[in-house]
CSV table of C-alpha atoms and ligand atoms in Angstrom, one decimal:
chain,number,residue,atom,x,y,z
A,1,MET,CA,-18.6,44.7,56.6
A,2,GLN,CA,-22.1,43.2,57.6
A,3,PHE,CA,-22.2,39.4,57.0
A,4,GLN,CA,-24.7,36.7,57.1
A,5,TRP,CA,-23.5,33.0,57.6
A,6,TYR,CA,-25.2,29.8,56.1
A,7,PRO,CA,-23.8,26.1,56.6
A,8,GLY,CA,-22.4,25.9,53.3
A,9,HIS,CA,-20.0,29.2,54.1
A,10,MET,CA,-18.8,27.6,57.4
A,11,THR,CA,-17.9,24.4,55.9
A,12,LYS,CA,-15.8,26.0,53.2
A,13,ALA,CA,-14.2,28.6,55.5
A,14,LYS,CA,-13.5,25.8,57.8
A,15,ARG,CA,-11.9,23.8,55.0
A,16,GLN,CA,-10.0,26.5,53.8
A,17,MET,CA,-8.6,27.1,57.3
A,18,GLN,CA,-7.5,23.5,58.0
A,19,GLU,CA,-5.4,23.8,54.3
A,20,ASP,CA,-4.0,27.1,55.4
A,21,ILE,CA,-3.2,26.1,58.6
A,22,LYS,CA,-0.7,23.2,57.6
A,23,LEU,CA,1.3,26.0,55.9
A,24,ILE,CA,2.3,27.8,59.0
A,25,ASP,CA,4.0,28.0,62.3
A,26,LEU,CA,1.9,30.2,64.2
A,27,ILE,CA,-1.9,31.6,64.3
A,28,ILE,CA,-2.0,35.3,64.9
A,29,GLU,CA,-6.1,35.5,66.1
A,30,LEU,CA,-7.9,38.8,66.3
A,31,VAL,CA,-10.3,39.5,68.9
A,32,ASP,CA,-12.2,42.5,69.6
A,33,ALA,CA,-11.1,43.8,73.1
A,34,ARG,CA,-14.5,44.9,74.0
A,35,ILE,CA,-16.0,41.5,73.6
A,36,PRO,CA,-13.1,39.0,73.9
A,37,PHE,CA,-15.3,36.2,74.4
A,38,SER,CA,-17.9,36.8,71.8
A,39,SER,CA,-15.7,37.9,69.3
A,40,ARG,CA,-13.9,34.4,69.3
A,41,ASN,CA,-14.6,30.8,67.9
A,42,PRO,CA,-13.0,28.6,70.1
A,43,ASP,CA,-13.1,25.9,67.0
A,44,ILE,CA,-9.9,27.8,66.2
A,45,ASP,CA,-8.5,25.7,69.1
A,46,GLU,CA,-8.9,22.4,67.6
A,47,LEU,CA,-8.0,23.5,64.1
A,48,GLY,CA,-4.9,25.2,65.5
A,49,LYS,CA,-3.8,22.5,68.2
A,50,ASN,CA,0.2,22.1,67.8
A,51,LYS,CA,0.6,25.5,66.4
A,52,ALA,CA,2.0,28.7,68.3
A,53,ARG,CA,-0.7,31.1,69.2
A,54,LEU,CA,-0.9,34.8,69.6
A,55,ILE,CA,-3.9,36.6,70.7
A,56,LEU,CA,-4.2,40.5,69.5
A,57,MET,CA,-6.7,42.1,71.5
A,58,ASN,CA,-7.9,44.6,68.7
A,59,LYS,CA,-9.7,47.8,69.1
A,60,ALA,CA,-8.0,48.2,72.3
A,61,ASP,CA,-8.8,52.1,71.7
A,62,LEU,CA,-12.3,51.4,72.3
A,63,ALA,CA,-12.1,48.9,75.4
A,64,ASP,CA,-12.0,49.8,79.1
A,65,ALA,CA,-8.1,49.5,79.6
A,66,LYS,CA,-8.3,47.8,83.1
A,67,LYS,CA,-10.5,45.2,81.7
A,68,THR,CA,-8.4,44.7,78.8
A,69,GLU,CA,-5.4,44.0,81.3
A,70,ILE,CA,-7.5,41.6,83.0
A,71,TRP,CA,-8.6,39.8,79.7
A,72,SER,CA,-5.0,39.7,78.6
A,73,GLU,CA,-3.7,37.9,82.0
A,74,TYR,CA,-6.2,35.4,81.6
A,75,PHE,CA,-5.5,34.7,77.8
A,76,GLN,CA,-1.8,34.3,79.0
A,77,SER,CA,-2.8,32.0,81.6
A,78,LYS,CA,-4.6,29.7,79.1
A,79,GLY,CA,-1.2,29.7,77.4
A,80,TYR,CA,-1.5,32.2,74.5
A,81,PHE,CA,0.9,34.8,73.8
A,82,VAL,CA,-1.3,38.3,74.1
A,83,VAL,CA,-0.7,41.8,72.5
A,84,CYS,CA,-3.2,44.6,72.7
A,85,ILE,CA,-3.5,47.0,69.8
A,86,ASP,CA,-5.2,49.7,67.8
A,87,ALA,CA,-4.7,47.9,64.2
A,88,ARG,CA,-5.1,51.2,62.6
A,89,SER,CA,-1.7,52.3,64.4
A,90,LYS,CA,1.7,51.3,64.0
A,91,ASN,CA,2.1,51.5,67.7
A,92,GLY,CA,2.4,48.2,69.1
A,93,MET,CA,3.7,46.6,65.7
A,94,LYS,CA,7.2,46.1,67.0
A,95,ALA,CA,6.1,44.7,70.0
A,96,ILE,CA,4.2,42.0,67.8
A,97,GLN,CA,7.2,41.3,65.7
A,98,ASN,CA,9.1,40.4,69.3
A,99,THR,CA,6.4,38.3,70.5
A,100,ILE,CA,6.1,36.4,67.2
A,101,MET,CA,9.5,35.5,67.7
A,102,GLU,CA,9.2,34.6,71.3
A,103,ALA,CA,5.9,32.2,70.6
A,104,CYS,CA,7.8,30.4,68.2
A,105,LYS,CA,11.1,30.0,70.1
A,106,GLU,CA,10.8,26.3,70.2
A,107,LYS,CA,10.4,26.0,66.5
A,108,ILE,CA,13.3,28.5,66.0
A,109,GLU,CA,15.4,26.3,68.3
A,110,ARG,CA,14.5,23.1,66.6
A,111,ASP,CA,15.3,24.3,63.3
A,112,ARG,CA,18.6,25.3,64.6
A,113,ARG,CA,19.4,21.9,66.0
A,114,ARG,CA,18.6,20.5,62.7
A,115,GLY,CA,21.0,22.9,61.1
A,116,ILE,CA,18.4,25.2,59.4
A,117,LYS,CA,19.1,28.8,59.6
A,118,ASN,CA,17.4,31.8,58.7
A,119,ARG,CA,14.1,29.8,57.9
A,120,PRO,CA,11.6,32.5,58.5
A,121,VAL,CA,8.6,31.8,60.9
A,122,ARG,CA,5.3,31.7,58.9
A,123,ALA,CA,1.7,32.9,60.3
A,124,MET,CA,-1.5,33.6,59.4
A,125,VAL,CA,-4.1,36.1,60.6
A,126,VAL,CA,-7.6,34.4,61.6
A,127,GLY,CA,-10.6,36.2,63.1
A,128,ILE,CA,-14.5,36.9,62.6
A,129,PRO,CA,-15.6,39.5,60.3
A,130,ASN,CA,-15.1,42.8,61.1
A,131,VAL,CA,-12.7,42.3,63.8
A,132,GLY,CA,-10.0,44.3,61.8
A,133,LYS,CA,-8.0,41.6,60.1
A,134,SER,CA,-7.3,43.8,57.0
A,135,THR,CA,-6.7,46.9,58.7
A,136,PHE,CA,-4.2,44.7,60.7
A,137,ILE,CA,-2.4,43.0,57.8
A,138,ASN,CA,-2.1,46.6,56.0
A,139,THR,CA,-0.8,48.5,59.3
A,140,PHE,CA,1.5,45.3,60.0
A,141,ALA,CA,2.9,44.9,56.6
A,142,GLY,CA,3.3,48.4,55.7
A,143,LYS,CA,4.3,49.6,52.1
A,144,ALA,CA,7.7,48.2,52.6
A,145,CYS,CA,7.1,44.9,52.4
A,146,THR,CA,7.6,42.8,49.4
A,147,LYS,CA,4.9,40.1,48.4
A,148,THR,CA,6.8,36.5,47.5
A,149,GLY,CA,5.3,34.7,44.7
A,150,ASN,CA,3.9,31.2,44.6
A,151,LYS,CA,6.3,28.9,46.5
A,152,PRO,CA,6.2,25.1,46.2
A,153,GLY,CA,3.7,23.4,48.3
A,154,VAL,CA,1.8,26.4,48.3
A,155,THR,CA,-2.0,26.5,47.0
A,156,LYS,CA,-2.0,28.5,43.6
A,157,GLY,CA,-2.7,32.3,44.4
A,158,LYS,CA,-1.5,32.1,47.9
A,159,GLN,CA,0.8,35.0,48.5
A,160,TRP,CA,3.5,35.5,51.4
A,161,ILE,CA,3.9,38.8,53.1
A,162,ARG,CA,7.8,38.8,53.8
A,163,LEU,CA,7.7,41.4,56.6
A,164,ASN,CA,11.4,40.7,57.5
A,165,LYS,CA,14.0,38.3,57.4
A,166,ASN,CA,12.2,36.2,60.1
A,167,VAL,CA,8.6,36.4,59.6
A,168,GLU,CA,6.1,35.5,56.7
A,169,LEU,CA,2.6,36.3,56.6
A,170,LEU,CA,-0.1,34.8,54.5
A,171,ASP,CA,-1.9,37.4,52.6
A,172,THR,CA,-5.3,36.3,53.1
A,173,PRO,CA,-6.6,36.1,56.5
A,174,GLY,CA,-8.7,32.9,57.5
A,175,ILE,CA,-12.3,34.0,58.5
A,176,LEU,CA,-13.7,32.4,61.7
A,177,TRP,CA,-17.4,32.4,61.7
A,178,PRO,CA,-19.1,33.5,65.1
A,179,LYS,CA,-20.9,31.6,67.4
A,180,PHE,CA,-24.0,34.0,67.3
A,181,GLU,CA,-26.5,30.7,67.8
A,182,ASP,CA,-25.7,31.7,71.5
A,183,GLN,CA,-28.3,34.4,71.8
A,184,MET,CA,-25.9,36.6,74.3
A,185,VAL,CA,-23.1,36.2,71.8
A,186,GLY,CA,-25.3,37.5,69.2
A,187,LEU,CA,-26.7,40.4,71.2
A,188,ARG,CA,-22.9,41.5,72.0
A,189,LEU,CA,-21.8,41.1,68.3
A,190,ALA,CA,-24.7,43.5,67.4
A,191,LEU,CA,-23.9,46.0,70.1
A,192,ILE,CA,-20.5,46.6,68.3
A,193,GLY,CA,-22.0,46.7,65.0
A,194,SER,CA,-20.7,43.6,63.8
A,195,ILE,CA,-23.8,41.5,62.7
A,196,LYS,CA,-26.9,42.7,61.1
A,197,ASP,CA,-28.9,44.8,63.6
A,198,GLU,CA,-31.7,42.4,62.8
A,199,ILE,CA,-30.8,40.1,65.4
A,200,LEU,CA,-32.6,42.6,67.6
A,201,ASN,CA,-34.3,45.8,66.3
A,202,THR,CA,-32.2,48.7,66.9
A,203,ASP,CA,-34.7,50.0,70.0
A,204,GLU,CA,-34.3,46.9,71.7
A,205,LEU,CA,-30.8,46.8,71.0
A,206,ALA,CA,-30.3,50.6,72.5
A,207,LEU,CA,-32.3,49.5,75.6
A,208,GLU,CA,-29.9,46.4,76.2
A,209,LEU,CA,-27.0,48.7,75.8
A,210,LEU,CA,-28.7,51.2,78.2
A,211,LYS,CA,-29.2,48.5,80.8
A,212,ILE,CA,-25.6,47.5,80.5
A,213,LEU,CA,-24.4,50.8,80.9
A,214,LEU,CA,-26.6,51.7,84.0
A,215,SER,CA,-25.3,48.4,85.6
A,216,GLU,CA,-21.5,48.1,84.7
A,217,TYR,CA,-20.5,51.7,83.9
A,218,ALA,CA,-22.7,54.2,86.2
A,219,GLY,CA,-22.4,57.9,85.5
A,220,VAL,CA,-21.6,57.4,82.0
A,221,LEU,CA,-24.7,58.4,80.6
A,222,LYS,CA,-25.3,61.2,83.0
A,223,ASN,CA,-21.6,62.5,81.6
A,224,ARG,CA,-22.6,61.9,78.1
A,225,TYR,CA,-26.0,63.1,77.9
A,226,ASP,CA,-26.3,65.1,80.8
A,227,VAL,CA,-29.5,63.2,81.9
A,228,GLU,CA,-30.3,61.8,85.6
A,229,GLU,CA,-29.8,58.1,85.7
A,230,THR,CA,-32.4,55.6,86.7
A,231,ASP,CA,-32.7,52.1,86.7
A,232,ASP,CA,-35.5,52.2,84.0
A,233,ALA,CA,-33.8,51.8,80.5
A,234,VAL,CA,-37.0,53.2,78.7
A,235,LYS,CA,-37.0,56.0,80.8
A,236,MET,CA,-33.4,56.5,80.1
A,237,LEU,CA,-34.1,56.6,76.5
A,238,GLU,CA,-36.7,58.9,76.9
A,239,LEU,CA,-34.5,61.5,78.5
A,240,ILE,CA,-31.9,61.1,76.1
A,241,ALA,CA,-34.4,61.7,73.2
A,242,ASP,CA,-35.5,64.8,75.0
A,243,LYS,CA,-31.8,66.2,75.7
A,244,ARG,CA,-30.8,65.1,72.0
A,245,ASN,CA,-34.0,66.8,70.8
A,246,CYS,CA,-34.7,63.5,68.9
A,247,ARG,CA,-38.4,64.3,67.6
A,248,SER,CA,-41.1,63.2,64.7
A,249,LYS,CA,-42.8,65.9,63.0
A,250,GLY,CA,-45.5,66.1,65.0
A,251,ASN,CA,-42.9,67.2,67.6
A,252,GLU,CA,-43.4,63.6,69.4
A,253,LEU,CA,-40.3,61.9,71.1
A,254,ASP,CA,-38.7,59.9,68.7
A,255,TYR,CA,-37.3,56.7,70.5
A,256,SER,CA,-36.2,55.1,67.7
A,257,LYS,CA,-33.9,58.2,66.6
A,258,ALA,CA,-32.4,58.5,70.0
A,259,ALA,CA,-31.9,54.5,70.1
A,260,ALA,CA,-30.1,55.0,66.7
A,261,LEU,CA,-28.0,57.7,68.4
A,262,VAL,CA,-27.0,56.0,71.4
A,263,ILE,CA,-25.8,53.0,69.5
A,264,ASP,CA,-23.9,54.7,67.2
A,265,GLU,CA,-22.3,57.1,69.8
A,266,PHE,CA,-21.4,53.9,71.7
A,267,ARG,CA,-20.0,51.8,68.7
A,268,SER,CA,-17.7,55.0,67.7
A,269,GLY,CA,-16.0,55.6,71.0
A,270,LYS,CA,-18.0,58.6,71.8
A,271,THR,CA,-19.6,57.6,75.0
A,272,GLY,CA,-16.4,56.1,76.3
A,273,ARG,CA,-14.4,52.9,76.3
A,274,PHE,CA,-16.1,49.8,77.5
A,275,THR,CA,-15.7,46.1,77.8
A,276,ILE,CA,-19.0,44.4,78.5
A,277,GLU,CA,-17.9,40.8,79.2
A,278,MET,CA,-15.4,39.3,81.6
A,279,PRO,CA,-13.4,36.0,81.9
A,280,SER,CA,-15.2,35.7,85.5
A,281,GLU,CA,-18.6,35.3,84.0
A,282,GLY,CA,-17.7,31.7,83.4
A,283,GLN,CA,-17.2,31.9,79.6
A,284,GLY,CA,-14.5,29.4,79.4
A,285,VAL,CA,-12.1,29.8,76.4
B,1,LIG,P1,-12.0,42.4,59.0
B,1,LIG,O1,-13.5,42.4,58.1
B,1,LIG,O2,-11.8,41.5,59.9
B,1,LIG,O3,-10.9,42.5,57.8
B,1,LIG,O4,-12.1,43.9,59.5
B,1,LIG,P2,-11.3,45.3,58.8
B,1,LIG,O5,-10.0,45.2,58.9
B,1,LIG,O6,-12.3,45.8,57.4
B,1,LIG,O7,-11.8,46.3,59.8
B,1,LIG,C1,-13.3,46.7,60.2
B,1,LIG,C2,-13.4,48.0,60.6
B,1,LIG,O8,-12.9,48.2,62.1
B,1,LIG,C3,-13.0,49.0,59.8
B,1,LIG,O9,-13.9,50.3,59.7
B,1,LIG,C4,-11.7,49.6,60.3
B,1,LIG,O10,-11.3,51.0,60.1
B,1,LIG,C5,-12.3,49.4,62.1
B,1,LIG,N1,-10.9,48.7,63.1
B,1,LIG,C6,-10.0,47.9,62.7
B,1,LIG,N2,-9.2,47.8,63.5
B,1,LIG,C7,-9.4,49.0,64.5
B,1,LIG,C8,-9.0,49.4,65.9
B,1,LIG,O11,-7.8,48.9,66.3
B,1,LIG,N3,-9.6,50.3,66.3
B,1,LIG,C9,-10.8,51.1,65.9
B,1,LIG,N4,-11.3,51.9,66.7
B,1,LIG,N5,-11.5,50.7,64.5
B,1,LIG,C10,-10.6,49.6,63.9
């Protein structure tokens, strides 16, 4: 899904989220494991204060496993519970169930002290567009789950998905707006295909990508495209265009075709698994 945000959208999304958050115990926040910083909006920390917090590092199948581990430790050190997943796969869903109970331990114990037994934990999924919220809800809830009807105190139309006797999930995810006013964030979101490519044109985007791969993942372009690596991103694009026979009608090298190819193969994971930002860059969350 590609999207465009306007201030009106953000105000509405924020207001909706404030209402929904009142109904829940736990926020399940999805981030993209390739860009855990740029794919989150820290406003959720203010909106969700006093709530239990679980971060799902999604699309971990496309991310650099070692760096995912570093990010995971980083988020845990900030007090979040963390699970790394591929939302399209059932693997990891059991771990999430267990982590939800762990994250909500205090609430469960408080209930028990008050004589309330078996009140399910209520959770909602949040994240920026395209991060995998719907995919996750589908996989996590599966077919076996029953949707419960409207409940007292719940906005009309809101539905809860009963996952098991312990957990209920709000069926509509909360949409967070990305912080794309920050150029670096915009670039990274564009690289993973989360915002319209028009922030930068495809040629520029590909050159930025090549620069990142050359400096952070030496050898990867050589492996993928069978080209010698140089520090010059334009030269790299030229070599790739040649190798992959990206040519215009007049048989000239077509840089734009090569740029589209490089971006496409990066996004789909064909080039490899990459994480293009680290907590040590000082991007506090
Ligand atoms: P939403 O806008 O947050 O609800 O995102 P979607 O659930 O629609 O997912 C956006 C795209 O990402 C879809 O094409 C999904 O198939 C894909 N996707 C979601 N989760 C994963 C994942 O863990 N790994 C990979 N490779 N793709 C995923």
